[in-house]
Amino acid sequence: MLRDAKLAISQLEKRITALATEAMIGGKAHSELSRILNLLPATGINQTSAIALMGELLLLPANLS
């Protein structure tokens, strides 16, 4: 059972890494996402949190500053 759990965790970690890479590549290809991805690390937010915040920030009304 322990071996199976370790294997599952390993597979999930690989999938998380792949999804984060895809999000960063996709974000750089889209101008608005690219702007957000460039802004967030400058404020001390790491890549994982930046990806999570991207979706939240894109839902805010455009007239907010």
Backbone as JSON, one array per atom type, in Angstrom:
{
  "sequence": "MLRDAKLAISQLEKRITALATEAMIGGKAHSELSRILNLLPATGINQTSAIALMGELLLLPANLS",
  "N": [[0.81, -1.18, 0.0], [1.91, 1.25, 0.8], [3.9, 1.58, -1.1], [2.35, 1.91, -3.4], [1.05, 4.32, -2.79], [3.26, 6.07, -2.72], [4.05, 5.92, -5.39], [1.79, 7.01, -6.64], [1.9, 9.63, -5.64], [4.31, 10.49, -6.78], [3.65, 10.39, -9.51], [1.62, 12.35, -9.57], [3.1, 14.62, -8.85], [4.77, 14.85, -11.08], [2.84, 15.42, -13.0], [1.83, 17.85, -12.06], [4.09, 19.45, -12.43], [4.28, 19.34, -15.24], [1.84, 20.58, -15.97], [2.21, 23.13, -14.88], [4.35, 24.02, -16.44], [3.1, 24.07, -18.96], [1.18, 26.05, -18.45], [2.79, 28.28, -18.04], [4.01, 28.53, -20.56], [1.74, 28.88, -22.2], [0.78, 31.2, -21.02], [2.74, 33.07, -21.65], [2.34, 33.32, -24.34], [0.0, 34.71, -24.61], [-1.02, 38.02, -24.47], [-2.23, 39.45, -22.23], [-2.09, 37.57, -20.16], [0.65, 37.22, -20.12], [1.5, 39.72, -19.22], [0.52, 39.67, -16.59], [1.94, 37.46, -15.57], [4.52, 38.46, -15.68], [4.38, 40.55, -13.89], [3.69, 39.5, -11.33], [5.9, 37.85, -10.18], [7.69, 39.91, -9.66], [6.65, 41.09, -7.46], [7.2, 39.36, -5.46], [5.85, 36.96, -5.55], [5.72, 33.53, -6.1], [6.15, 31.19, -8.9], [4.21, 29.09, -8.85], [2.14, 30.12, -7.24], [1.61, 32.37, -8.77], [0.52, 31.29, -11.09], [-1.84, 30.23, -10.05], [-3.06, 32.59, -9.21], [-3.44, 33.91, -11.61], [-5.85, 33.15, -12.92], [-7.72, 34.17, -11.11], [-7.17, 36.93, -11.19], [-7.79, 37.52, -13.83], [-10.5, 37.4, -13.84], [-11.38, 39.67, -12.65], [-13.04, 42.86, -12.97], [-12.34, 44.89, -15.83], [-12.05, 47.61, -15.41], [-10.9, 48.05, -12.95], [-8.09, 49.15, -11.05]],
  "CA": [[0.0, 0.0, 0.0], [2.8, 2.41, 0.88], [4.54, 1.7, -2.42], [1.34, 2.45, -4.31], [0.86, 5.73, -2.43], [4.45, 6.8, -3.17], [3.97, 5.97, -6.85], [0.73, 7.97, -6.98], [2.42, 10.97, -5.34], [5.31, 10.77, -7.79], [2.94, 10.68, -10.76], [0.95, 13.63, -9.41], [4.12, 15.66, -8.88], [5.17, 15.01, -12.49], [1.72, 16.06, -13.7], [1.82, 19.25, -11.62], [5.2, 20.11, -13.12], [3.91, 19.47, -16.65], [0.79, 21.58, -16.09], [2.81, 24.44, -14.61], [5.1, 24.37, -17.64], [2.12, 24.42, -19.99], [0.57, 27.32, -18.07], [3.77, 29.34, -18.28], [4.16, 28.67, -22.02], [0.5, 29.48, -22.68], [0.7, 32.55, -20.49], [3.66, 33.93, -22.39], [1.82, 33.5, -25.7], [-1.17, 35.59, -24.54], [-0.5, 39.3, -23.97], [-2.73, 39.79, -20.9], [-1.5, 36.61, -19.22], [2.07, 37.52, -20.04], [1.64, 40.9, -18.37], [0.31, 39.23, -15.21], [3.05, 36.59, -15.18], [5.71, 39.3, -15.48], [4.14, 41.42, -12.74], [3.6, 38.79, -10.06], [7.19, 37.54, -9.55], [8.32, 41.16, -9.21], [6.08, 41.42, -6.14], [7.58, 38.32, -4.52], [4.96, 35.81, -5.67], [6.42, 32.51, -6.89], [5.5, 30.72, -10.11], [3.02, 28.29, -8.55], [1.1, 31.05, -6.81], [1.28, 33.24, -9.9], [-0.39, 30.54, -11.97], [-3.14, 30.17, -9.37], [-3.65, 33.94, -9.18], [-3.76, 34.34, -12.97], [-7.28, 32.97, -13.15], [-8.45, 35.1, -10.25], [-6.99, 38.29, -11.69], [-8.47, 37.68, -15.12], [-11.95, 37.51, -13.61], [-11.71, 41.01, -12.13], [-13.49, 43.81, -14.0], [-11.25, 45.58, -16.51], [-11.92, 49.0, -14.99], [-10.18, 48.13, -11.68], [-6.66, 49.4, -11.22]],
  "C": [[0.86, 1.26, 0.0], [3.49, 2.65, -0.46], [3.59, 2.32, -3.42], [1.11, 3.94, -4.04], [2.04, 6.58, -2.9], [4.46, 6.95, -4.69], [2.93, 7.0, -7.3], [1.21, 9.4, -6.74], [3.43, 11.38, -6.39], [4.67, 11.14, -9.12], [2.23, 12.03, -10.7], [1.94, 14.79, -9.45], [4.6, 15.92, -10.31], [4.08, 15.73, -13.27], [1.62, 17.54, -13.33], [2.9, 20.04, -12.33], [4.85, 20.34, -14.59], [2.85, 20.55, -16.85], [1.31, 22.98, -15.83], [3.6, 24.92, -15.81], [4.17, 24.81, -18.75], [1.48, 25.77, -19.69], [1.52, 28.48, -18.34], [3.95, 29.59, -19.78], [2.92, 29.34, -22.6], [0.35, 30.92, -22.23], [1.58, 33.52, -21.25], [3.16, 34.21, -23.81], [0.63, 34.46, -25.74], [-0.76, 36.88, -23.86], [-0.96, 39.63, -22.55], [-2.14, 38.85, -19.84], [-0.02, 36.88, -19.04], [2.33, 38.71, -19.13], [1.5, 40.51, -16.89], [1.48, 38.38, -14.73], [4.33, 37.39, -14.94], [5.58, 40.16, -14.23], [4.26, 40.67, -11.41], [4.96, 38.43, -9.44], [7.91, 38.78, -9.03], [7.81, 41.57, -7.84], [6.36, 40.33, -5.11], [6.69, 37.1, -4.54], [5.63, 34.77, -6.57], [5.55, 32.01, -8.05], [4.2, 29.98, -9.82], [1.86, 29.18, -8.12], [0.67, 31.97, -7.93], [0.31, 32.56, -10.85], [-1.78, 30.48, -11.35], [-3.83, 31.53, -9.39], [-4.06, 34.44, -10.56], [-5.26, 34.27, -13.23], [-8.12, 33.94, -12.35], [-8.37, 36.52, -10.8], [-7.72, 38.53, -13.0], [-9.98, 37.81, -14.98], [-12.36, 38.88, -13.08], [-12.17, 41.92, -13.26], [-12.3, 44.59, -14.55], [-11.03, 47.0, -15.99], [-11.24, 49.15, -13.62], [-8.71, 48.42, -11.95], [-5.88, 48.96, -10.0]]
}
